[in-house]
Rosetta silent file (secondary structure, phi, psi, omega in degrees, C-alpha in Angstrom):
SEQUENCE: XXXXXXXXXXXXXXXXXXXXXXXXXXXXXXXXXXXXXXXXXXXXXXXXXXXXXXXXXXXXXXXXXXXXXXXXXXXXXXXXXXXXXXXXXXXXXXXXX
SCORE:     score description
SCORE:     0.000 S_00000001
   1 L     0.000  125.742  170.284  101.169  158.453  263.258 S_00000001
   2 E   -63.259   99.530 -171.721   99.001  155.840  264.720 S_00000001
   3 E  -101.195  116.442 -177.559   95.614  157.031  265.989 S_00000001
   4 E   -78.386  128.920  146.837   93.508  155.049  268.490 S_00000001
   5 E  -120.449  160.427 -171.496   89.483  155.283  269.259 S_00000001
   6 L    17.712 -174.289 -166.803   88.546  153.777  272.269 S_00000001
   7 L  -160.365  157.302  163.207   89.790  150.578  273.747 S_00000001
   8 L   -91.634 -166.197  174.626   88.561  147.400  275.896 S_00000001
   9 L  -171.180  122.346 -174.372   90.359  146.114  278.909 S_00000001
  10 L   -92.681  166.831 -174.821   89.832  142.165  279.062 S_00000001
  11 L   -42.168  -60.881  175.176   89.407  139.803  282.375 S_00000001
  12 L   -95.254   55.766 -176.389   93.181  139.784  282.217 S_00000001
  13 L    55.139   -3.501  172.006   93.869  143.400  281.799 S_00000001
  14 L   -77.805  143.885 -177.003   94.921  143.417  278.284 S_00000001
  15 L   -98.946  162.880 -143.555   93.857  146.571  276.511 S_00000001
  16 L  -154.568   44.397  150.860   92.352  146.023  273.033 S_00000001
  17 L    29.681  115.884  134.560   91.984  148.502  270.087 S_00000001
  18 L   -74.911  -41.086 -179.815   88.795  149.020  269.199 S_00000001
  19 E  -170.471  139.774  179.378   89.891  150.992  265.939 S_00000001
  20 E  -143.187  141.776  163.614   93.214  152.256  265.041 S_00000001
  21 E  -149.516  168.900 -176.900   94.573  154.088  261.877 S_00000001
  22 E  -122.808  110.779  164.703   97.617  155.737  260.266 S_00000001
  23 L   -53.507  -42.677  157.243   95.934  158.392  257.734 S_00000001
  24 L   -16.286  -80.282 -179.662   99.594  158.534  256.083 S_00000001
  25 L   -52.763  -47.158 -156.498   99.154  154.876  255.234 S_00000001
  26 L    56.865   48.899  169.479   95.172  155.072  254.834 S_00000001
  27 E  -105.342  126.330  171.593   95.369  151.560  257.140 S_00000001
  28 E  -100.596  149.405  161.235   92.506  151.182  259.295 S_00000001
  29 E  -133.406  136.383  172.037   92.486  148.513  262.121 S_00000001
  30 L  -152.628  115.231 -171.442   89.901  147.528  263.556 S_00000001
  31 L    78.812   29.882 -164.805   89.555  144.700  266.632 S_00000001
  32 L    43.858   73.225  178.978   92.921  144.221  265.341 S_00000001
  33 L  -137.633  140.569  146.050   91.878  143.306  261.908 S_00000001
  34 L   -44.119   97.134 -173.822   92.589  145.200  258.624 S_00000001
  35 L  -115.938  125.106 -163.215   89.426  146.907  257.638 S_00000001
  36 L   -97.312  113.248 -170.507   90.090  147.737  253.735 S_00000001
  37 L   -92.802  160.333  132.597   88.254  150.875  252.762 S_00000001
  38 L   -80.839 -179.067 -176.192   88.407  152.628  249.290 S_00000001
  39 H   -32.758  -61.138  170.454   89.423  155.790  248.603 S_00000001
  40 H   -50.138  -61.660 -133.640   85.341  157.224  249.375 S_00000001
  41 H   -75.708  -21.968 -153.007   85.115  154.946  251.804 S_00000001
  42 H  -110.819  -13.617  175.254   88.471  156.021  253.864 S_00000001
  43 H   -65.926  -42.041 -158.012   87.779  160.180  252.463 S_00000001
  44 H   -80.492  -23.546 -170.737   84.096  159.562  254.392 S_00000001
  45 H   -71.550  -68.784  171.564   85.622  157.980  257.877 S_00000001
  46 H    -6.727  -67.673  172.100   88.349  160.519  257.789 S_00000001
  47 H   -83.465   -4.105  142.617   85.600  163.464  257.759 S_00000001
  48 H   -49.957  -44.107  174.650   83.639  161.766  260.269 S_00000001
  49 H   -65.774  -35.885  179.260   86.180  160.917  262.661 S_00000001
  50 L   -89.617   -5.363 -176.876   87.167  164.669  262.170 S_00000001
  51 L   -79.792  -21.547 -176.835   83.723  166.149  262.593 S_00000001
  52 L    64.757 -146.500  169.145   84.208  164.788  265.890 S_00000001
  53 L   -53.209  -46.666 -157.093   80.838  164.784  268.700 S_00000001
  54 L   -62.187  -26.496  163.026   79.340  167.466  266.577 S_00000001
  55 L   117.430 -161.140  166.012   78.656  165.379  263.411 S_00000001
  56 L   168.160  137.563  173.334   78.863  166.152  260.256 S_00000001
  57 L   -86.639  149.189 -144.815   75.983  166.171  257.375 S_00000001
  58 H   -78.901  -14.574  165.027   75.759  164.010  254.485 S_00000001
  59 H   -64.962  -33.826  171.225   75.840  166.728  252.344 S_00000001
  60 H   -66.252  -76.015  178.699   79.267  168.096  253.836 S_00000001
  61 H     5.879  -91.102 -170.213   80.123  164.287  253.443 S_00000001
  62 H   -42.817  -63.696 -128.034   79.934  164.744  249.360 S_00000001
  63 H  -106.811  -20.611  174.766   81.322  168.016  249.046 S_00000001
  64 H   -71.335  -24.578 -169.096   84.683  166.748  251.774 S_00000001
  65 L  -116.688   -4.430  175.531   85.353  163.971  248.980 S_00000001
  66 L    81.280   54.057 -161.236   84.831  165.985  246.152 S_00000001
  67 L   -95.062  139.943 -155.632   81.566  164.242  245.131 S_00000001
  68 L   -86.106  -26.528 -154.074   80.409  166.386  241.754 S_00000001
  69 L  -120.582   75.549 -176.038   76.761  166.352  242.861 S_00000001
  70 L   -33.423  -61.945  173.529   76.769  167.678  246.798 S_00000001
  71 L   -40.528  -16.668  174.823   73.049  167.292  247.207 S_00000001
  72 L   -74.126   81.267 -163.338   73.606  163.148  246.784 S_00000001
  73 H   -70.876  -37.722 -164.952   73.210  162.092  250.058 S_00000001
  74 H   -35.898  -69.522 -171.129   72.069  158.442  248.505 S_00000001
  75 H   -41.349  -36.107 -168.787   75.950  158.022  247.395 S_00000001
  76 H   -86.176  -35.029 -177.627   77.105  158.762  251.067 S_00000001
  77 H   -55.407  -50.162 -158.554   74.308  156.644  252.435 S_00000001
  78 H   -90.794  -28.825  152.398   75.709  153.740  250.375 S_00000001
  79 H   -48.368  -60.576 -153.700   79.518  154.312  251.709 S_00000001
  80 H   -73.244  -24.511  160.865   78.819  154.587  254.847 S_00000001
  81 H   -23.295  -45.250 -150.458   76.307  150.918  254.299 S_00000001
  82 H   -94.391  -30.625 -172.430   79.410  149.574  252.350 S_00000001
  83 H   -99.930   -9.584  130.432   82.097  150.821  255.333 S_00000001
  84 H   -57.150  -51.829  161.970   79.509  148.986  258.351 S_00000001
  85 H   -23.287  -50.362 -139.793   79.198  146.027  256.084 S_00000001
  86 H   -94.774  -48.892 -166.294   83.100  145.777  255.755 S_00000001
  87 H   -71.010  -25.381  174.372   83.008  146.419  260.080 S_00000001
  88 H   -82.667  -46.945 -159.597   80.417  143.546  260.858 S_00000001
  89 H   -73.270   -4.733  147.585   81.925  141.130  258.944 S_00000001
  90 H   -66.808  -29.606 -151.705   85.000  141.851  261.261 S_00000001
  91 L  -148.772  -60.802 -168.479   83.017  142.729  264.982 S_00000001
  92 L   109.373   19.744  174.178   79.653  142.292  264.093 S_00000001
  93 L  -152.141  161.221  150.311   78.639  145.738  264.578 S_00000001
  94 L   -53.446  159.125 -179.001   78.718  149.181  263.274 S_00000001
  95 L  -121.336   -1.775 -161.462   81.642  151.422  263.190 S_00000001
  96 L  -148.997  108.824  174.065   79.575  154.575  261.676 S_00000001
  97 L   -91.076    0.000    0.000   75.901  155.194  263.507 S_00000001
């Protein structure tokens, strides 16, 4: 199943994707582009996306991917770097604040 967040709406009414994914697949779209995560990288959006408004800590992060050392926030700091990195060079902005 195809899951949408948010959307544009252009001059001439076409609506626009902002970010779409099939978890199934573990295909991301984003600005209708392919944005190709690894495994961490698509384990970390996943629990973000599912943490929903409320957030989620980086520490959760680690221990939702099975990270050996929970307390390593550095390693989640450098996914989520490596999954905006991947999102600029498509939009030119973050996808993970």
């Amino acid at each position: 199943m195809i899951e949408r967040l948010g959307y544009i709406i252009t001059e001439n009414n076409y609506i626009i994707s902002l970010l779409s994914f099939d978890r199934e697949k573990g295909e991301i779209v984003y600005l209708g582009y392919p944005l190709e995560l690894t495994k961490k990288e698509l384990a970390i959006f996943f629990a973000i996306v599912d943490s929903g408004k409320k957030g989620i800590t980086a520490s959760c992060l680690a221990e939702k991917i099975g990270s050996k050392n929970p307390q390593n926030e550095n390693s989640i700091a450098v996914h989520v770097h490596n999954i905006n990195s991947k999102a600029q060079k498509i939009g030119n902005r973050n996808i993970i604040l």
